[in-house]
Short mmCIF file of C-alpha atoms in Angstrom, two decimals:
data_model
loop_
_atom_site.label_atom_id
_atom_site.label_comp_id
_atom_site.label_asym_id
_atom_site.label_seq_id
_atom_site.Cartn_x
_atom_site.Cartn_y
_atom_site.Cartn_z
CA GLU A 192 165.53 40.76 -56.14
CA PRO A 193 165.88 38.72 -52.93
CA SER A 194 169.17 36.82 -52.70
CA VAL A 195 167.62 33.82 -50.92
CA LYS A 196 164.79 31.88 -52.55
CA THR A 197 162.01 31.12 -50.12
CA GLU A 198 158.76 29.25 -50.61
CA LEU A 199 157.05 32.64 -50.98
CA THR A 200 159.45 33.94 -53.64
CA GLN A 201 158.98 30.65 -55.50
CA LEU A 202 155.20 31.21 -55.42
CA ALA A 203 155.76 34.71 -56.82
CA GLU A 204 157.80 33.14 -59.62
CA ILE A 205 155.00 30.65 -60.33
CA LEU A 206 152.53 33.54 -60.66
CA GLU A 207 154.91 35.26 -63.05
CA ALA A 208 155.58 32.18 -65.18
CA ASP A 209 152.12 30.60 -65.23
CA VAL A 210 149.69 33.50 -64.88
CA VAL A 211 151.18 36.86 -65.95
CA LYS A 212 153.69 35.29 -68.38
CA GLY A 213 156.46 37.75 -67.56
CA LYS A 214 158.46 39.37 -64.76
CA VAL A 215 157.21 42.07 -62.39
CA PHE A 216 159.87 44.21 -60.73
CA MET A 217 160.65 47.64 -59.38
CA GLU A 218 163.20 49.98 -60.86
CA ALA A 219 164.37 53.10 -59.13
CA ASP A 220 166.14 56.15 -60.42
CA ARG A 221 167.85 57.92 -57.53
CA HIS A 222 165.94 61.10 -58.39
CA LEU A 223 162.51 59.55 -58.91
CA TYR A 224 160.10 57.30 -57.07
CA PRO A 225 160.46 53.60 -57.86
CA GLU A 226 158.39 52.42 -60.80
CA ILE A 227 156.75 49.01 -61.11
CA LEU A 228 157.59 47.46 -64.46
CA TYR A 229 156.61 44.38 -66.43
CA LEU A 230 158.94 42.47 -68.75
CA SER A 231 158.00 39.75 -71.22
CA ASP A 232 159.30 38.45 -74.52
CA GLN A 233 156.25 39.94 -76.28
CA THR A 234 156.24 43.40 -74.69
CA GLY A 235 159.77 44.13 -73.60
CA LYS A 236 160.02 46.31 -70.49
CA ILE A 237 156.94 48.49 -69.95
CA GLY A 238 155.34 50.43 -67.12
CA LEU A 239 152.57 48.80 -65.11
CA HIS A 240 150.12 51.46 -66.32
CA ARG A 241 150.42 50.00 -69.85
CA VAL A 242 149.80 46.32 -69.09
CA SER A 243 146.54 44.38 -69.01
CA SER A 244 144.30 44.75 -65.98
CA GLY A 245 144.94 41.12 -64.97
CA ILE A 246 148.68 41.72 -64.80
CA SER A 247 148.33 45.07 -63.04
CA GLU A 248 146.01 43.48 -60.44
CA LEU A 249 148.47 40.64 -59.67
CA ALA A 250 151.67 42.71 -59.76
CA PRO A 251 151.33 43.98 -56.15
CA MET A 252 150.71 40.43 -54.93
CA ILE A 253 153.85 39.22 -56.71
CA LEU A 254 155.92 42.03 -55.18
CA PHE A 255 154.43 41.45 -51.71
CA LEU A 256 155.27 37.74 -51.89
CA ARG A 257 158.79 38.50 -53.03
CA HIS A 258 159.59 41.33 -50.61
CA ILE A 259 157.12 41.73 -47.74
CA VAL A 260 155.06 38.67 -46.75
CA ASP A 261 156.54 36.18 -44.29
CA PRO A 262 155.20 32.88 -42.97
CA GLY A 263 152.72 33.59 -40.17
CA ASP A 264 151.54 36.85 -41.77
CA ILE A 265 147.94 37.57 -42.71
CA LEU A 266 147.46 38.52 -46.35
CA ILE A 267 144.16 40.10 -47.39
CA ILE A 268 143.42 39.93 -51.11
CA GLU A 269 140.31 41.43 -52.63
CA GLU A 270 139.18 39.51 -55.72
CA PRO A 271 142.56 38.08 -56.75
CA GLU A 272 140.87 36.50 -59.78
CA ALA A 273 139.77 39.86 -61.19
CA HIS A 274 140.28 40.09 -64.96
CA LEU A 275 141.79 36.59 -65.20
CA HIS A 276 140.75 33.88 -67.64
CA PRO A 277 139.31 30.78 -65.90
CA SER A 278 142.47 28.76 -66.68
CA ALA A 279 144.57 31.48 -65.01
CA GLN A 280 142.19 31.44 -62.03
CA ARG A 281 142.87 27.72 -61.60
CA LYS A 282 146.62 28.39 -61.60
CA LEU A 283 146.08 31.20 -59.11
CA ALA A 284 144.21 28.78 -56.84
CA ARG A 285 147.32 26.56 -56.76
CA VAL A 286 149.38 29.53 -55.61
CA LEU A 287 146.82 30.36 -52.91
CA VAL A 288 147.04 26.77 -51.66
CA GLY A 289 150.83 27.13 -51.68
CA LEU A 290 150.48 30.22 -49.48
CA VAL A 291 148.40 28.25 -46.97
CA ARG A 292 151.02 25.46 -47.00
CA ALA A 293 153.69 28.17 -46.40
CA ASN A 294 151.77 29.25 -43.26
CA VAL A 295 150.40 32.49 -44.68
CA LYS A 296 146.90 33.18 -43.42
CA LEU A 297 144.65 34.35 -46.23
CA ILE A 298 141.49 36.39 -46.26
CA ILE A 299 140.06 36.51 -49.77
CA THR A 300 136.94 38.05 -51.24
CA THR A 301 135.70 36.63 -54.52
CA HIS A 302 132.76 36.50 -56.90
CA SER A 303 134.35 33.73 -58.96
CA ASP A 304 132.68 30.34 -59.17
CA TYR A 305 135.84 29.09 -60.94
CA LEU A 306 138.08 30.05 -58.05
CA LEU A 307 135.70 28.65 -55.43
CA GLN A 308 135.33 25.39 -57.36
CA GLN A 309 139.10 25.01 -57.69
CA LEU A 310 139.61 25.67 -53.97
CA SER A 311 136.88 23.10 -53.31
CA ASN A 312 138.85 20.64 -55.44
CA PHE A 313 141.89 21.24 -53.23
CA VAL A 314 139.77 20.42 -50.17
CA ALA A 315 138.78 17.16 -51.90
CA LEU A 316 142.48 16.48 -52.59
CA GLY A 317 143.06 16.80 -48.84
CA LYS A 318 140.87 13.74 -48.33
CA ILE A 319 142.98 11.38 -50.48
CA SER A 320 146.44 9.93 -49.96
CA GLU A 321 149.67 11.66 -51.00
CA ALA A 322 150.26 8.91 -53.59
CA ASP A 323 146.81 9.50 -55.11
CA ARG A 324 147.44 13.27 -55.24
CA ILE A 325 150.63 12.63 -57.19
CA LYS A 326 148.78 10.24 -59.55
CA GLN A 327 146.30 13.07 -60.21
CA GLY A 328 149.17 15.39 -61.26
CA TYR A 329 149.44 17.39 -58.03
CA GLU A 330 152.29 17.88 -55.62
CA VAL A 331 152.19 16.19 -52.20
CA ARG A 332 151.58 19.55 -50.48
CA GLU A 333 148.86 20.72 -52.90
CA TYR A 334 145.76 20.27 -50.78
CA LEU A 335 143.57 22.03 -48.27
CA ALA A 336 142.07 20.49 -45.15
CA ALA A 337 138.44 21.43 -44.55
CA ASP A 338 139.36 22.95 -41.19
CA GLU A 339 141.85 25.30 -42.92
CA VAL A 340 139.07 26.95 -44.93
CA GLY A 341 136.21 29.17 -43.90
CA VAL A 342 133.58 30.29 -46.39
CA TYR A 343 131.08 33.03 -45.67
CA LEU A 344 128.25 34.31 -47.82
CA PHE A 345 127.29 37.96 -47.40
CA LYS A 346 123.61 38.56 -48.20
CA LEU A 347 122.04 41.98 -48.38
CA ASP A 348 119.48 42.37 -45.58
CA GLU A 349 117.42 45.40 -46.53
CA THR A 350 115.24 45.17 -43.40
CA ARG A 351 118.32 45.73 -41.22
CA GLY A 352 120.09 48.04 -43.64
CA GLY A 353 123.22 45.91 -43.98
CA SER A 354 124.47 42.43 -44.70
CA LEU A 355 123.68 39.10 -43.14
CA VAL A 356 126.71 36.81 -42.95
CA GLU A 357 126.08 33.11 -43.41
CA ASP A 358 128.64 30.43 -42.61
CA VAL A 359 128.86 28.03 -45.58
CA LYS A 360 129.78 24.44 -44.73
CA VAL A 361 133.09 23.37 -46.26
#
């Protein structure tokens, strides 16, 4: 556990509290490889191989935020919403916005309309005043500027034998 709380470790804690509803951590026996574990009031301490797929998919992200990622880094996440309920995807979107505000550059792949819609809502929040964001129940820094987001649609192009990449206007 890091001794100093940073914006990134706080985002990891938000994921734990609001999305996975427990703690993700590593435990090492000096004779064995470290094991990733999950702890909640309902389950007690269990190995990652025994938790739900949503938790096991987010556990590496939580550990990366807590121990590896620094502001200025590029973080590539493939389908972070995988196996998450739509309400959890909305909470995840808030964390992703927090990463952008913490100067982490994100590259994300997704098939989720829920996640895209929520990120679109954060772009809309970037167009209103800080006071209005607070009135809507958001923090001052919970927004995205349109120029901070790039959206690309990959379409199968069978005539060329690959994909055609289309820039989607934000």
